[in-house]
Amino acid sequence: KELENNRMKWKLTALILALVLAAGVLAGCSGGGGQKSGGKAGIKIILVLEDETEATYDINVTAGATLREALFEAELISEETNYAMFVDNIDGHVADAMNDGVTWMPYDADGNQITGTFDDITVEDGQTIKLVYSVVPNFDD
């Protein structure tokens, strides 16, 4: 009888452990730990134009969105630009890499270049991103 009680305890322990693990997996897949929180992020976009003047936009977008998604959500780029390879037209300010050899280079508030594409960079609340009109290196080579 004692052997049967021990077996039952082990089975019960295994069942409880399996349920705890399953609950953990379900919690991990629920999106709670994902990058996009669904909340809003207040960010500042500063376009540094060809003549070095600035156009500043204070926007509220989905937290964790990519820079491209944030610009589209704020209606600073068109649907066509949203699906294009390059972000060249931001609120009517054009930097055409394909034809003119210029592009928008992303920098943080301290002037440090942000590596990655508009699809890699994610936005966070309180962030400032400068998009600087820049000549594409080696365009004419």
mmCIF file of C-alpha atoms in Angstrom, residues 2-140:
data_model
loop_
_atom_site.group_PDB
_atom_site.id
_atom_site.type_symbol
_atom_site.label_atom_id
_atom_site.label_comp_id
_atom_site.label_asym_id
_atom_site.label_seq_id
_atom_site.Cartn_x
_atom_site.Cartn_y
_atom_site.Cartn_z
ATOM 1 C CA GLU A 2 2.876 2.395 0.781
ATOM 2 C CA LEU A 3 4.403 1.779 -2.674
ATOM 3 C CA GLU A 4 1.077 2.591 -4.295
ATOM 4 C CA ASN A 5 0.807 5.839 -2.254
ATOM 5 C CA ASN A 6 4.324 6.871 -3.327
ATOM 6 C CA ARG A 7 3.470 6.180 -6.982
ATOM 7 C CA MET A 8 0.330 8.281 -6.671
ATOM 8 C CA LYS A 9 2.356 11.147 -5.097
ATOM 9 C CA TRP A 10 4.873 11.020 -7.958
ATOM 10 C CA LYS A 11 2.112 11.023 -10.563
ATOM 11 C CA LEU A 12 0.396 13.937 -8.846
ATOM 12 C CA THR A 13 3.699 15.823 -8.588
ATOM 13 C CA ALA A 14 4.409 15.188 -12.291
ATOM 14 C CA LEU A 15 0.921 16.374 -13.237
ATOM 15 C CA ILE A 16 1.278 19.572 -11.188
ATOM 16 C CA LEU A 17 4.715 20.251 -12.682
ATOM 17 C CA ALA A 18 3.356 19.736 -16.207
ATOM 18 C CA LEU A 19 0.499 22.162 -15.522
ATOM 19 C CA VAL A 20 2.882 24.786 -14.125
ATOM 20 C CA LEU A 21 5.157 24.461 -17.169
ATOM 21 C CA ALA A 22 2.187 24.688 -19.551
ATOM 22 C CA ALA A 23 0.935 27.819 -17.772
ATOM 23 C CA GLY A 24 4.401 29.360 -18.088
ATOM 24 C CA VAL A 25 4.557 28.619 -21.801
ATOM 25 C CA LEU A 26 1.109 30.111 -22.339
ATOM 26 C CA ALA A 27 2.040 33.221 -20.378
ATOM 27 C CA GLY A 28 5.204 33.628 -22.439
ATOM 28 C CA CYS A 29 3.264 33.387 -25.700
ATOM 29 C CA SER A 30 0.557 35.824 -24.688
ATOM 30 C CA GLY A 31 2.487 38.852 -25.988
ATOM 31 C CA GLY A 32 3.191 40.327 -22.565
ATOM 32 C CA GLY A 33 6.929 40.171 -23.153
ATOM 33 C CA GLY A 34 6.796 41.298 -26.765
ATOM 34 C CA GLN A 35 8.393 44.424 -28.129
ATOM 35 C CA LYS A 36 5.156 46.205 -28.988
ATOM 36 C CA SER A 37 3.300 47.134 -25.872
ATOM 37 C CA GLY A 38 0.305 48.631 -27.627
ATOM 38 C CA GLY A 39 0.657 51.751 -25.467
ATOM 39 C CA LYS A 40 1.609 55.105 -26.889
ATOM 40 C CA ALA A 41 5.061 56.635 -27.127
ATOM 41 C CA GLY A 42 5.566 60.379 -27.387
ATOM 42 C CA ILE A 43 8.578 60.928 -29.644
ATOM 43 C CA LYS A 44 10.154 63.867 -31.438
ATOM 44 C CA ILE A 45 11.217 63.597 -35.062
ATOM 45 C CA ILE A 46 13.530 66.335 -36.310
ATOM 46 C CA LEU A 47 14.199 66.542 -40.036
ATOM 47 C CA VAL A 48 17.465 68.334 -40.740
ATOM 48 C CA LEU A 49 16.881 69.569 -44.272
ATOM 49 C CA GLU A 50 19.332 70.156 -47.104
ATOM 50 C CA ASP A 51 19.760 73.827 -46.115
ATOM 51 C CA GLU A 52 20.319 72.697 -42.481
ATOM 52 C CA THR A 53 17.014 74.142 -41.272
ATOM 53 C CA GLU A 54 14.926 71.854 -39.103
ATOM 54 C CA ALA A 55 11.339 70.666 -39.286
ATOM 55 C CA THR A 56 10.226 69.285 -35.912
ATOM 56 C CA TYR A 57 7.356 66.876 -35.308
ATOM 57 C CA ASP A 58 6.099 65.831 -31.869
ATOM 58 C CA ILE A 59 4.134 62.651 -32.481
ATOM 59 C CA ASN A 60 2.360 59.997 -30.426
ATOM 60 C CA VAL A 61 2.643 56.535 -31.923
ATOM 61 C CA THR A 62 2.492 52.914 -30.856
ATOM 62 C CA ALA A 63 5.295 52.112 -28.413
ATOM 63 C CA GLY A 64 7.753 49.620 -29.869
ATOM 64 C CA ALA A 65 6.845 50.473 -33.472
ATOM 65 C CA THR A 66 9.621 50.632 -36.015
ATOM 66 C CA LEU A 67 10.659 54.059 -37.231
ATOM 67 C CA ARG A 68 8.934 53.377 -40.567
ATOM 68 C CA GLU A 69 5.722 52.307 -38.793
ATOM 69 C CA ALA A 70 5.855 55.385 -36.547
ATOM 70 C CA LEU A 71 6.254 57.753 -39.505
ATOM 71 C CA PHE A 72 3.341 56.078 -41.295
ATOM 72 C CA GLU A 73 1.138 56.070 -38.180
ATOM 73 C CA ALA A 74 1.827 59.797 -37.742
ATOM 74 C CA GLU A 75 0.947 60.308 -41.426
ATOM 75 C CA LEU A 76 4.378 61.728 -42.203
ATOM 76 C CA ILE A 77 4.919 59.182 -44.988
ATOM 77 C CA SER A 78 2.436 57.895 -47.531
ATOM 78 C CA GLU A 79 1.263 54.330 -47.888
ATOM 79 C CA GLU A 80 3.384 54.109 -51.054
ATOM 80 C CA THR A 81 6.497 55.185 -49.130
ATOM 81 C CA ASN A 82 5.581 52.843 -46.279
ATOM 82 C CA TYR A 83 5.908 49.880 -48.642
ATOM 83 C CA ALA A 84 8.827 51.217 -50.703
ATOM 84 C CA MET A 85 12.422 50.099 -50.254
ATOM 85 C CA PHE A 86 13.585 53.545 -49.131
ATOM 86 C CA VAL A 87 11.891 56.224 -47.055
ATOM 87 C CA ASP A 88 12.521 59.192 -49.299
ATOM 88 C CA ASN A 89 9.554 61.544 -48.839
ATOM 89 C CA ILE A 90 8.765 62.631 -45.283
ATOM 90 C CA ASP A 91 5.936 65.172 -45.093
ATOM 91 C CA GLY A 92 6.883 66.534 -48.519
ATOM 92 C CA HIS A 93 10.610 66.761 -47.762
ATOM 93 C CA VAL A 94 12.388 64.546 -50.282
ATOM 94 C CA ALA A 95 15.775 62.837 -50.073
ATOM 95 C CA ASP A 96 15.904 60.530 -53.106
ATOM 96 C CA ALA A 97 18.688 57.970 -52.782
ATOM 97 C CA MET A 98 17.993 56.262 -56.096
ATOM 98 C CA ASN A 99 18.046 59.344 -58.324
ATOM 99 C CA ASP A 100 19.835 62.092 -56.407
ATOM 100 C CA GLY A 101 22.189 60.121 -54.155
ATOM 101 C CA VAL A 102 20.817 61.573 -50.913
ATOM 102 C CA THR A 103 18.997 59.931 -48.024
ATOM 103 C CA TRP A 104 17.708 60.461 -44.483
ATOM 104 C CA MET A 105 20.342 59.302 -41.977
ATOM 105 C CA PRO A 106 19.007 58.622 -38.448
ATOM 106 C CA TYR A 107 20.729 60.144 -35.408
ATOM 107 C CA ASP A 108 19.848 60.232 -31.713
ATOM 108 C CA ALA A 109 19.363 63.431 -29.704
ATOM 109 C CA ASP A 110 23.109 63.556 -28.920
ATOM 110 C CA GLY A 111 24.088 63.464 -32.596
ATOM 111 C CA ASN A 112 25.191 59.825 -32.654
ATOM 112 C CA GLN A 113 24.251 57.929 -35.783
ATOM 113 C CA ILE A 114 21.710 55.165 -35.163
ATOM 114 C CA THR A 115 22.632 51.980 -36.980
ATOM 115 C CA GLY A 116 19.995 50.018 -38.798
ATOM 116 C CA THR A 117 17.265 50.713 -41.279
ATOM 117 C CA PHE A 118 13.920 52.411 -40.729
ATOM 118 C CA ASP A 119 12.566 48.875 -40.295
ATOM 119 C CA ASP A 120 15.134 47.963 -37.583
ATOM 120 C CA ILE A 121 14.977 51.063 -35.390
ATOM 121 C CA THR A 122 12.225 50.936 -32.760
ATOM 122 C CA VAL A 123 10.774 53.966 -31.015
ATOM 123 C CA GLU A 124 10.488 54.508 -27.272
ATOM 124 C CA ASP A 125 8.601 57.073 -25.248
ATOM 125 C CA GLY A 126 10.537 60.330 -24.843
ATOM 126 C CA GLN A 127 12.946 59.553 -27.673
ATOM 127 C CA THR A 128 14.241 62.151 -30.135
ATOM 128 C CA ILE A 129 15.299 60.994 -33.583
ATOM 129 C CA LYS A 130 17.000 63.333 -36.035
ATOM 130 C CA LEU A 131 16.728 62.413 -39.693
ATOM 131 C CA VAL A 132 19.514 64.276 -41.454
ATOM 132 C CA TYR A 133 19.519 64.941 -45.204
ATOM 133 C CA SER A 134 22.790 63.263 -46.233
ATOM 134 C CA VAL A 135 24.698 62.388 -49.383
ATOM 135 C CA VAL A 136 24.945 58.634 -49.881
ATOM 136 C CA PRO A 137 28.623 57.625 -49.593
ATOM 137 C CA ASN A 138 30.209 56.558 -52.919
ATOM 138 C CA PHE A 139 27.048 57.396 -54.891
ATOM 139 C CA ASP A 140 28.918 58.472 -58.029
#
